mmCIF file of C-alpha atoms in Angstrom:
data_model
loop_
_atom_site.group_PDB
_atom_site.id
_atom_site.type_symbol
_atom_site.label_atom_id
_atom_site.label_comp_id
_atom_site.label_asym_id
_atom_site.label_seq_id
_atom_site.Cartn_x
_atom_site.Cartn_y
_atom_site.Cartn_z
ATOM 1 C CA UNK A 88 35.127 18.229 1.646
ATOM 2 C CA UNK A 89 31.584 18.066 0.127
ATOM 3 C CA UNK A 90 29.750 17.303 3.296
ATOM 4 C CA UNK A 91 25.890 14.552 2.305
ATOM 5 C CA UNK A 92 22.902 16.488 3.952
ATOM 6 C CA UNK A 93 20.103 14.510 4.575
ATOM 7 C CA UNK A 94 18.543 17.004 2.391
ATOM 8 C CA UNK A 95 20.961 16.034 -0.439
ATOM 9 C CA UNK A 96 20.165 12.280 0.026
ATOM 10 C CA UNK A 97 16.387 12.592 -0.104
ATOM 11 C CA UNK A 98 17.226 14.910 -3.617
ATOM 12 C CA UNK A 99 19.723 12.395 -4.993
ATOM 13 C CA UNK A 100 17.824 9.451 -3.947
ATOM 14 C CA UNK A 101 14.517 11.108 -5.206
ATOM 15 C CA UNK A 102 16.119 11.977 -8.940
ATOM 16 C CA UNK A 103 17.962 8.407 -9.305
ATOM 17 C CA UNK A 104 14.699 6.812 -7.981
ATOM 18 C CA UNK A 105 13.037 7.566 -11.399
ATOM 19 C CA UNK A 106 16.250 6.313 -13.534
ATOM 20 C CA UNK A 107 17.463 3.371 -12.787
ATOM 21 C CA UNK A 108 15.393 1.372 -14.767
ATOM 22 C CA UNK A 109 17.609 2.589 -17.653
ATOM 23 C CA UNK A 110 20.906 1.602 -16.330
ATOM 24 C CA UNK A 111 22.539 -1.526 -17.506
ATOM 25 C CA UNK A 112 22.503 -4.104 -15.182
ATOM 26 C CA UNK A 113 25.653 -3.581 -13.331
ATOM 27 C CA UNK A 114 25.358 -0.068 -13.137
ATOM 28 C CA UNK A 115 22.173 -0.764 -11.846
ATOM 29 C CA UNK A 116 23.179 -3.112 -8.958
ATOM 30 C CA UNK A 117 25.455 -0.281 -7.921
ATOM 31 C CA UNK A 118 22.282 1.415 -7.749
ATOM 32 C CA UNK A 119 20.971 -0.410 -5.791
ATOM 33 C CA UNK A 120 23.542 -1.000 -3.219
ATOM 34 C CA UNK A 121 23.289 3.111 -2.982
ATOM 35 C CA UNK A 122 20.052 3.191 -2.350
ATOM 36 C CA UNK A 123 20.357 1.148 0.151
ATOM 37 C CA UNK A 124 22.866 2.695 2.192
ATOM 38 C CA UNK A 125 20.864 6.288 1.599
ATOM 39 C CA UNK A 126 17.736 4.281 2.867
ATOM 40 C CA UNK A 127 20.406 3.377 5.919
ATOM 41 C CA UNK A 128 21.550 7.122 6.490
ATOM 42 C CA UNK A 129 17.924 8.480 6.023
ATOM 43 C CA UNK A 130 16.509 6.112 8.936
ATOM 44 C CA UNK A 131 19.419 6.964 11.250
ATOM 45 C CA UNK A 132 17.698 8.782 13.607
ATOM 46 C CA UNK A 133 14.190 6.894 13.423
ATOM 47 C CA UNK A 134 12.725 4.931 16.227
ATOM 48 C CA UNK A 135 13.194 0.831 15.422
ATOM 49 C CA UNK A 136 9.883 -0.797 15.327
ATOM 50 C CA UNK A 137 7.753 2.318 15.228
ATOM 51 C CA UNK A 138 6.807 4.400 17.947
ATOM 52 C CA UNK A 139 3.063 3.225 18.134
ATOM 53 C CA UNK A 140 2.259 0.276 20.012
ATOM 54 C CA UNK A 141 0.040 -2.365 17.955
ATOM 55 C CA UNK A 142 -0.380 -5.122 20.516
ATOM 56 C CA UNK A 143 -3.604 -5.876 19.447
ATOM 57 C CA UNK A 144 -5.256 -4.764 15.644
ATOM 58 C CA UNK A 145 -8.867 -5.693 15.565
ATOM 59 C CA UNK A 146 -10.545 -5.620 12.382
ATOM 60 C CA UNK A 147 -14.240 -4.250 11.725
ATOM 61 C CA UNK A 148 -16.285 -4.634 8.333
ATOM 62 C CA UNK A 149 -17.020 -0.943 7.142
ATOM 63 C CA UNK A 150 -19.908 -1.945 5.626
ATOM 64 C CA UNK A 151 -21.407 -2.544 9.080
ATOM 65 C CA UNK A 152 -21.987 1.023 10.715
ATOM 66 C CA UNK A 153 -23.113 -0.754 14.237
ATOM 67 C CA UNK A 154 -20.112 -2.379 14.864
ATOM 68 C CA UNK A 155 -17.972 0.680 13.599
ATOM 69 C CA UNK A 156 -20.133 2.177 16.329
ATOM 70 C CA UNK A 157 -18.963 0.266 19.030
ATOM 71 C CA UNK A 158 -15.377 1.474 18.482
ATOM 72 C CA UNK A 159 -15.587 4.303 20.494
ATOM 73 C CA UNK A 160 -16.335 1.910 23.564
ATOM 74 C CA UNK A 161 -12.901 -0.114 23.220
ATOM 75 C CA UNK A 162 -9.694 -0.072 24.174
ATOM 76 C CA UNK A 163 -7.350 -0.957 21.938
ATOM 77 C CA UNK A 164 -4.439 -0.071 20.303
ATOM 78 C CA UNK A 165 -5.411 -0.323 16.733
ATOM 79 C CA UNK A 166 -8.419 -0.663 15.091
ATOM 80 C CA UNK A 167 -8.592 -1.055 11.317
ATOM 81 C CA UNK A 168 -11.773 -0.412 9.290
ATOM 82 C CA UNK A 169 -12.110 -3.013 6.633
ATOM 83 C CA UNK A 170 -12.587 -2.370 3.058
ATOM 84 C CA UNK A 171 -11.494 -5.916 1.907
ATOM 85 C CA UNK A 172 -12.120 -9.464 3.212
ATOM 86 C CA UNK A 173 -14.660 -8.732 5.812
ATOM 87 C CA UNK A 174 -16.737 -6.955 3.404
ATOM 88 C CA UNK A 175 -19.066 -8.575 0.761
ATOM 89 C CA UNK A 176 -18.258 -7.495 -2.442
ATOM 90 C CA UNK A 177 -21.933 -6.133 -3.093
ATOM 91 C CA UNK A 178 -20.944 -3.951 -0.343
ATOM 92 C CA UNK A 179 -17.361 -2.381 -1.349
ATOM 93 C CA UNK A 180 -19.079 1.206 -1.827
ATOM 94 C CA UNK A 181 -20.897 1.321 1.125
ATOM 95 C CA UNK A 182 -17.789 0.498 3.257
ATOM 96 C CA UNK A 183 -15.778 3.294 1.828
ATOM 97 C CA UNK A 184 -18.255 5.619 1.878
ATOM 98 C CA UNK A 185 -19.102 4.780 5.779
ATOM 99 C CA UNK A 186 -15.705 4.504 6.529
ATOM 100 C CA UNK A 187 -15.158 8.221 5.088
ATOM 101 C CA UNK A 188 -17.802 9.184 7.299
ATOM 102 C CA UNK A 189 -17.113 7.828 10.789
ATOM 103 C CA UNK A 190 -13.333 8.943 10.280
ATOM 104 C CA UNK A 191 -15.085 12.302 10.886
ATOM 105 C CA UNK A 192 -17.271 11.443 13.024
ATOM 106 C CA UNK A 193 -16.604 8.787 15.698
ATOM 107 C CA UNK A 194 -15.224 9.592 18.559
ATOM 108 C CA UNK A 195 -12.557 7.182 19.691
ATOM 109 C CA UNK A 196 -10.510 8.186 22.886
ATOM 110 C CA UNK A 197 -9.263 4.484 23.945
ATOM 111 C CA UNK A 198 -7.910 3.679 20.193
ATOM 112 C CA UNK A 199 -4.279 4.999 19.773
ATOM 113 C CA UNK A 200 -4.309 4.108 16.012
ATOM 114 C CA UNK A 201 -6.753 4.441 13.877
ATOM 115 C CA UNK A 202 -6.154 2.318 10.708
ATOM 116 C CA UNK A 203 -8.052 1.106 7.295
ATOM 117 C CA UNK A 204 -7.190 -1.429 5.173
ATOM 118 C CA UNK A 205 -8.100 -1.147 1.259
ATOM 119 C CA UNK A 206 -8.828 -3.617 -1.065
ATOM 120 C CA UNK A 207 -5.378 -5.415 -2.867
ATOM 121 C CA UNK A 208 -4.304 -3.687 -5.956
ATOM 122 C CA UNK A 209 -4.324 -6.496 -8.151
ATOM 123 C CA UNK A 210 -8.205 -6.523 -7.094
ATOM 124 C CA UNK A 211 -8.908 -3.405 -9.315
ATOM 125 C CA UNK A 212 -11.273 -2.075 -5.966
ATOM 126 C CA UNK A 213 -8.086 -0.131 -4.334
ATOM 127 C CA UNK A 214 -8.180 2.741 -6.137
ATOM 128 C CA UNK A 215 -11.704 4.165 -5.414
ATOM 129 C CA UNK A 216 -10.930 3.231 -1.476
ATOM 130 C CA UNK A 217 -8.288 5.619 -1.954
ATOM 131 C CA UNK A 218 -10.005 8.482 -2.919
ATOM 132 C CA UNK A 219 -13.147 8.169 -1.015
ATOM 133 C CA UNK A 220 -11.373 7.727 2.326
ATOM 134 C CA UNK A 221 -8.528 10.547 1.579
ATOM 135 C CA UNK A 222 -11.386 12.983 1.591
ATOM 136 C CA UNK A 223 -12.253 12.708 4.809
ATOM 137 C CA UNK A 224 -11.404 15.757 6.627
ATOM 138 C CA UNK A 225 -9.251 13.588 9.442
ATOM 139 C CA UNK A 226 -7.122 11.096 7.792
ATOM 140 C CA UNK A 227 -6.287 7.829 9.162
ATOM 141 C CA UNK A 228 -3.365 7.412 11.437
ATOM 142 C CA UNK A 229 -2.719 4.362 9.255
ATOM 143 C CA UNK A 230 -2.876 2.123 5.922
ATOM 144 C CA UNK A 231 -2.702 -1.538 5.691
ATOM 145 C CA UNK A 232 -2.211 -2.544 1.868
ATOM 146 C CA UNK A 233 -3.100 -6.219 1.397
ATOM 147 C CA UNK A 234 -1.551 -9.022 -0.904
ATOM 148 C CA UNK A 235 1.622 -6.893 -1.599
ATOM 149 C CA UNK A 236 3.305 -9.314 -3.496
ATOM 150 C CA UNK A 237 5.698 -7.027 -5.767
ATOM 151 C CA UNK A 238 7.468 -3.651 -4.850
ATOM 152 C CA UNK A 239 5.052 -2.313 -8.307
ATOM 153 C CA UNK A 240 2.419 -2.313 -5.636
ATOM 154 C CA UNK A 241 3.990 -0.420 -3.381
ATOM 155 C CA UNK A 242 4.748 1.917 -6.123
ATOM 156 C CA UNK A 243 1.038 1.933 -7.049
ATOM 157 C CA UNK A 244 -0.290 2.550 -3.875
ATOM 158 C CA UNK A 245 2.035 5.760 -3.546
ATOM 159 C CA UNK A 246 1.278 7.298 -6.665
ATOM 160 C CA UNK A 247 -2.410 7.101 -6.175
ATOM 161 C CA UNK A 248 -1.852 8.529 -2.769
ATOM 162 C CA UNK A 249 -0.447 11.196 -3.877
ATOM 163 C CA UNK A 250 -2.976 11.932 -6.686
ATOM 164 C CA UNK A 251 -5.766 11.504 -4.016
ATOM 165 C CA UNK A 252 -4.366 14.217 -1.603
ATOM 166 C CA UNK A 253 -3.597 16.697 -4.411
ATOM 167 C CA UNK A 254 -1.415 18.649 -2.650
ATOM 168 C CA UNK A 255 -3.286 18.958 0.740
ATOM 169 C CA UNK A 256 -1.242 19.883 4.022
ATOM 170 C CA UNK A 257 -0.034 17.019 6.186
ATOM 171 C CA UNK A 258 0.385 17.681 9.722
ATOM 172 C CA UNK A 259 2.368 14.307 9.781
ATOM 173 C CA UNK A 260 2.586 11.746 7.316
ATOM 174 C CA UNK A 261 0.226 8.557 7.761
ATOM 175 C CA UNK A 262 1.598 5.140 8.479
ATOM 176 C CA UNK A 263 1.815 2.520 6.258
ATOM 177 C CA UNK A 264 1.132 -1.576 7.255
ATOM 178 C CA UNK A 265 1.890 -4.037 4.293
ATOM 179 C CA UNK A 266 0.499 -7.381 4.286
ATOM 180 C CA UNK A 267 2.333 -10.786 3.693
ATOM 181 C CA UNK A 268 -0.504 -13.595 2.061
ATOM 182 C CA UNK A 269 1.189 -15.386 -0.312
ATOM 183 C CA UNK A 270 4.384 -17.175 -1.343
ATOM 184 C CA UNK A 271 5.701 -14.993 -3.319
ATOM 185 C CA UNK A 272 5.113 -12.205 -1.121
ATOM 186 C CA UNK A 273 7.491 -14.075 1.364
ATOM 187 C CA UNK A 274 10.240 -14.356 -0.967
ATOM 188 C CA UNK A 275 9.813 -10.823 -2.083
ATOM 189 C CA UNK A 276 9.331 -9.638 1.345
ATOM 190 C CA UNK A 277 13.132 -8.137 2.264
ATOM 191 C CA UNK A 278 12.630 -6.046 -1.577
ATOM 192 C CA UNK A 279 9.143 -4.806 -0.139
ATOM 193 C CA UNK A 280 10.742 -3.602 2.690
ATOM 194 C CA UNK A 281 13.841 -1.963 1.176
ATOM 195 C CA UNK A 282 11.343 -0.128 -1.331
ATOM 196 C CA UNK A 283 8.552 0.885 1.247
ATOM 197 C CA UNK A 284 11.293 2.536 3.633
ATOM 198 C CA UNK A 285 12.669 3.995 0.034
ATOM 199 C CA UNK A 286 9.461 5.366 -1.090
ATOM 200 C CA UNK A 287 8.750 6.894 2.760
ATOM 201 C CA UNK A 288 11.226 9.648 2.238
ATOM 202 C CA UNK A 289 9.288 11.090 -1.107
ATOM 203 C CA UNK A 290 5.537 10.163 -0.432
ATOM 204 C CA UNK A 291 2.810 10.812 2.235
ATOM 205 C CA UNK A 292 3.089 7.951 4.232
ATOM 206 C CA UNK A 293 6.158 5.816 6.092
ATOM 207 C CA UNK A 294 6.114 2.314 6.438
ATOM 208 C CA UNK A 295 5.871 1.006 9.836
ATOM 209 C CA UNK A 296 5.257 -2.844 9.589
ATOM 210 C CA UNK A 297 4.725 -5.848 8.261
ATOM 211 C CA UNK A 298 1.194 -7.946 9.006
ATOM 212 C CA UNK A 299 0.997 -12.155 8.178
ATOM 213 C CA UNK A 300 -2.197 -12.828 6.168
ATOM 214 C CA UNK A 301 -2.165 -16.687 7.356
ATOM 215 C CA UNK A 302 -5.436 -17.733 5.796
ATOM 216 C CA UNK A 303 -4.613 -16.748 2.228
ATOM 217 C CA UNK A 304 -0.787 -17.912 2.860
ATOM 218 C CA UNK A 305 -2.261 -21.186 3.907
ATOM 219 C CA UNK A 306 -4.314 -21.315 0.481
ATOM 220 C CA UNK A 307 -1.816 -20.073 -1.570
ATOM 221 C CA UNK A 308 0.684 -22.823 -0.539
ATOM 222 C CA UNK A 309 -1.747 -26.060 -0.363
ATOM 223 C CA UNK A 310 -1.465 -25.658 3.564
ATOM 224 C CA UNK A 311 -3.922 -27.141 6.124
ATOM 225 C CA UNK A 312 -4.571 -24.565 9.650
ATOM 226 C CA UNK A 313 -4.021 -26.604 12.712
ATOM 227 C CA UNK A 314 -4.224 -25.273 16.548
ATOM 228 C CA UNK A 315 0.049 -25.288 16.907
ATOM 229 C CA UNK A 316 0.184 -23.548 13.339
ATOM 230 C CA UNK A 317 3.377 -25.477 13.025
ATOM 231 C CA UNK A 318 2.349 -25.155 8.806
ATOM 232 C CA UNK A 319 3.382 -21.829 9.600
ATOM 233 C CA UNK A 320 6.462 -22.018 11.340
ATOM 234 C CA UNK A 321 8.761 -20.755 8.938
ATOM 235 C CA UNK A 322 6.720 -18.303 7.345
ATOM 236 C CA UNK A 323 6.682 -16.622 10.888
ATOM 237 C CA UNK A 324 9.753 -16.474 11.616
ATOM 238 C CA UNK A 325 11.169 -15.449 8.038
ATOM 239 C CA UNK A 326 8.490 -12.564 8.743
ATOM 240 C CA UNK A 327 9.934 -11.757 11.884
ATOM 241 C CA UNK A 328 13.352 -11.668 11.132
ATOM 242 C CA UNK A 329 13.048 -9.841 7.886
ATOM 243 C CA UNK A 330 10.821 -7.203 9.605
ATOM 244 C CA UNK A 331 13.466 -6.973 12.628
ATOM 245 C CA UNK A 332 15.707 -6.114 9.766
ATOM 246 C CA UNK A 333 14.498 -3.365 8.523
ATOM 247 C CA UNK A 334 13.430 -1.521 11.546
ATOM 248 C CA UNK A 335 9.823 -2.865 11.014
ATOM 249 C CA UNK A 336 6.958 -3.964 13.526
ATOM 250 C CA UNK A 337 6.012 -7.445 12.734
ATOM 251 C CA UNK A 338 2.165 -8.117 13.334
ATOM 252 C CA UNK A 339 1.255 -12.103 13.839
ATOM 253 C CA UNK A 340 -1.515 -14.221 12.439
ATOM 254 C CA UNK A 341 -4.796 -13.924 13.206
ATOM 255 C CA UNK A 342 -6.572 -16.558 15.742
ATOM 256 C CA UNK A 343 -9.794 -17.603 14.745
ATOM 257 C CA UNK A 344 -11.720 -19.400 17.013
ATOM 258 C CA UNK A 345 -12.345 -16.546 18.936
ATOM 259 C CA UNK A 346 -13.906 -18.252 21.600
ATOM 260 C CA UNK A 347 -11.054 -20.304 22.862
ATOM 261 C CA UNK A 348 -8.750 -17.738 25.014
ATOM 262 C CA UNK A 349 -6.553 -20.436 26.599
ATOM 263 C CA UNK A 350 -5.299 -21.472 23.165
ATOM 264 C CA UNK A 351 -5.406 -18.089 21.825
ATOM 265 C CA UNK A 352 -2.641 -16.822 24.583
ATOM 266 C CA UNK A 353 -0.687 -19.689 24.409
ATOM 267 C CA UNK A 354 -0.378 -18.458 20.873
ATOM 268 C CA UNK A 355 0.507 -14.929 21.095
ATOM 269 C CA UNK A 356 2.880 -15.243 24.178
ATOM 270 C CA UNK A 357 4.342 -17.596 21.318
ATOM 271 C CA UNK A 358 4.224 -14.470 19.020
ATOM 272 C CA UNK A 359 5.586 -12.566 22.080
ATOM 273 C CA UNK A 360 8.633 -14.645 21.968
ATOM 274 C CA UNK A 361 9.158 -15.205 18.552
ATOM 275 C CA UNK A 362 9.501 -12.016 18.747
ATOM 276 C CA UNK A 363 6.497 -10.433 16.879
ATOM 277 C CA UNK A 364 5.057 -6.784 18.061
ATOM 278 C CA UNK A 365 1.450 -7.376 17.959
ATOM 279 C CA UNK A 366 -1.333 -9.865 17.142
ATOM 280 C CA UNK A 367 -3.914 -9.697 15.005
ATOM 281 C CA UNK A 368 -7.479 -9.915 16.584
ATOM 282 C CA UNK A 369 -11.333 -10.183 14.994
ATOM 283 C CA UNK A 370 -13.376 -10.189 18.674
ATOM 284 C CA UNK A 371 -13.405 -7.399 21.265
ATOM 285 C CA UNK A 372 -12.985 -10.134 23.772
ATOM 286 C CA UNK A 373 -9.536 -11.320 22.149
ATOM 287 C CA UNK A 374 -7.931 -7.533 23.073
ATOM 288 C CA UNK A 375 -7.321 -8.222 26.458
ATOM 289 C CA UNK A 376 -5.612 -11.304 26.510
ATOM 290 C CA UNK A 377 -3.336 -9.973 23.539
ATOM 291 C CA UNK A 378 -2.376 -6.879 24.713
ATOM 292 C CA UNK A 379 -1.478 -8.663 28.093
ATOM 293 C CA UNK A 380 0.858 -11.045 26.591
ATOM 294 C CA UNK A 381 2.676 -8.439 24.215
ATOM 295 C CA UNK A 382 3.301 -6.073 27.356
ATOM 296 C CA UNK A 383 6.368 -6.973 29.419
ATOM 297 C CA UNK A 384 5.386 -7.949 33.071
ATOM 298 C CA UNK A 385 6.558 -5.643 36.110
ATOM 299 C CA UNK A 386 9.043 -8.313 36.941
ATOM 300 C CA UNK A 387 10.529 -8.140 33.477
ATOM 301 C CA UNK A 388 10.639 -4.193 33.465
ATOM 302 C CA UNK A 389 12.285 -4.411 37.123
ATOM 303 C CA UNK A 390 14.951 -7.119 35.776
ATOM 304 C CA UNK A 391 15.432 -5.196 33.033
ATOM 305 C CA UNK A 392 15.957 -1.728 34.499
ATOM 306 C CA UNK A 393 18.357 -3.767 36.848
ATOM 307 C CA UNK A 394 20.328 -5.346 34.706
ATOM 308 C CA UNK A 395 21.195 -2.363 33.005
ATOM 309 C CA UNK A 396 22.125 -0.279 35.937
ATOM 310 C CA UNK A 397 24.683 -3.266 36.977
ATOM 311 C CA UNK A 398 26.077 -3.617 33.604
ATOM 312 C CA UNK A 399 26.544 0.692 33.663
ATOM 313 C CA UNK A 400 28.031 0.621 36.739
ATOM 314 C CA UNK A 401 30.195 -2.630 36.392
ATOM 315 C CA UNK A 402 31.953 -0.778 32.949
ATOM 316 C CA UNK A 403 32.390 2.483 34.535
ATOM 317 C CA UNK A 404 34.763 0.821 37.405
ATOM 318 C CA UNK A 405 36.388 -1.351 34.046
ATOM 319 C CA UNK A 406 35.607 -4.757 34.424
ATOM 320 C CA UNK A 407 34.881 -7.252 31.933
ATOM 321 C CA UNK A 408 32.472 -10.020 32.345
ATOM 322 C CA UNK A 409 30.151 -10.083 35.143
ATOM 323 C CA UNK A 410 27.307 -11.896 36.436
ATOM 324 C CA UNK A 411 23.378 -10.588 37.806
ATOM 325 C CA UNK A 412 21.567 -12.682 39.636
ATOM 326 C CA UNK A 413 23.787 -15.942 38.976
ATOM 327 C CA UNK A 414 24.111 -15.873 35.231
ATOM 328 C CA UNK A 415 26.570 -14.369 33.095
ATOM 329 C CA UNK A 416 26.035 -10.741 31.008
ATOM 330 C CA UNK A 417 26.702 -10.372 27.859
ATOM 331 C CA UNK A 418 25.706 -7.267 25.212
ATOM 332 C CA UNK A 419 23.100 -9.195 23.609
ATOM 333 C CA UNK A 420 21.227 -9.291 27.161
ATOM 334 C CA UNK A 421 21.746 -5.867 27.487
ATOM 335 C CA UNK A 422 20.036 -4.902 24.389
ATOM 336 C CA UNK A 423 17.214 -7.097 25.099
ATOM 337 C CA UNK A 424 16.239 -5.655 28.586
ATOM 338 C CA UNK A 425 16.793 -2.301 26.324
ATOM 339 C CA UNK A 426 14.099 -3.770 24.228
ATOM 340 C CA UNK A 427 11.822 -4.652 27.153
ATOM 341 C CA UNK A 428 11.795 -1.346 28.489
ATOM 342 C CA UNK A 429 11.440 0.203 24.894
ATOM 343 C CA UNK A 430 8.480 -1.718 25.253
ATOM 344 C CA UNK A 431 7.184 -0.595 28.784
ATOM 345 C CA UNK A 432 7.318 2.753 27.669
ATOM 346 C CA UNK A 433 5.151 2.817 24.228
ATOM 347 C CA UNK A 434 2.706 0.499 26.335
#
């Protein structure tokens, strides 16, 4: 019996990928449901939610070479480099070109993830971030691609990739971060998904997560910010859950009154148990209190290493239900103190 190597998949899936345009339409949703379950097979034995921690992701302007600077003074777990909203657009060239530079430059020890965002393809500016920042001699650990709103842009963004590295040697592929700012973006999101995880097994980079643009979501809908975000409600959790679905991180809204770190924990322990990865962040001071509420406390890691232990021990002797500390087990609490201590250990 013809036995389906994952190096047959990635071959098959690479030749149909290119094809099934041309198919009739119910030859092509057969296609599709393949490529789906190839996409299923081929991420087997990958880590759910990515194995780098991105509690906090604070963005700096890269047209501003001070605050760039001051990276390699924080701890954080990802800092992104802006080439897009928090740089004036007489200033696109400048950002790409210092971002280029400090990516070979700067010295940041405390940063696990070094990260730059490019401008939106549909802004015609994406391209010549591309190619000015892939010639840095040390890449970025990851890409954020803003305002994805059809799978054509991830498409885009992977071709020009390519182009830009012309062949050069990868010691690992870099990570890619799409953003969600609109609403069509929403109801496109699971197809973005499906076709970033299909394009990570024939291009340089693998798609890692999802991030919520609120602001422009807000726009783009007619919606009005408030301090619950309850405008946003749905939008969050659709993000969440779609992300979850996929194997995805899911990175939350940004809050902006920076100054206000009562209301700004309240909201990410909300993230937290929504059940988003990481927070979005604009102000060094904001890292602290978001990386504290996305890490699980020592009394969650100890209930969680407990609970599992019990539930081990309670199958080997053959039991059914049973009950930890007054409440009844089931799986689904199982996997969750799984999760928790997933957690603990990429933190």
């Amino acid at each position: 019996m013809f036995k389906l190597t994952r190096q047959v998949l990635q071959a098959a899936c690479s030749r149909c990928s290119s094809a099934h345009q041309l198919l009739p339409k119910k030859t092509g949703q057969q296609y599709a449901s393949v490529r789906r379950m190839c996409i299923k097979i081929l991420d087997t034995d990958s880590e759910d939610e990515g194995s780098l921690p991105r509690r906090a992701m604070i963005y700096v302007p890269g047209s501003d070479l001070r605050k760039l600077a001051k990276l390699s003074s924080l701890h954080v777990d990802c800092a992104v480099m802006d080439c897009e909203d928090g740089v004036a657009a007489n200033q696109k060239d400048a950002a790409r070109q210092n971002i280029s530079q400090m990516l070979d430059t700067l010295h940041t020890p405390h940063v696990r993830d070094m990260t730059v965002r490019v401008n939106s393809v549909s802004s015609g500016l994406a391209e010549d971030d591309i190619k000015t920042i892939l010639k840095a001699d040390r890449l970025p650990d990851t890409m954020i691609l803003p305002k994805v709103d059809s799978v054509g842009h991830i498409q885009w963004f992977g071709d020009k990739v390519e182009q830009a590295l012309d062949g050069r040697e990868l010691h690992h592929k870099m990570r890619l971060l799409i953003c969600v700012e609109s609403a069509l973006g929403l109801l496109h999101l699971p197809a973005l998904c499906e076709e970033g995880l299909w394009q990570s097994h024939n291009t340089p980079f693998a798609l890692e997560g999802v991030i919520f643009g609120s602001d422009d979501f807000c726009a783009d809908i007619g919606a009005h910010r408030t301090d619950d975000a309850m405008e946003l409600l749905y939008a969050r959790q659709k993000i969440v859950t779609v992300a979850k679905a996929y194997g995805l991180q899911a990175i939350d809204l940004v809050h902006i009154n920076y100054t206000d770190l009562q209301c700004l924990e309240r909201q990410a322990l909300e993230g937290a148990h929504m059940g988003f990865t990481g927070k979005q962040v604009i102000h060094p001071n904001q890292i602290p209190v978001v990386q504290k509420s996305f890490t699980p406390s020592q009394e969650k890691i100890e209930w969680a290493r407990e609970l599992i232990d019990a539930f081990h021990e309670h199958h080997e002797d053959g039991k059914g239900a049973m009950s930890f500390r007054g409440s009844m087990i089931d799986m689904p609490l199982v996997l969750q103190a799984k999760n928790i201590l997933r957690m603990a250990e990429n933190t």
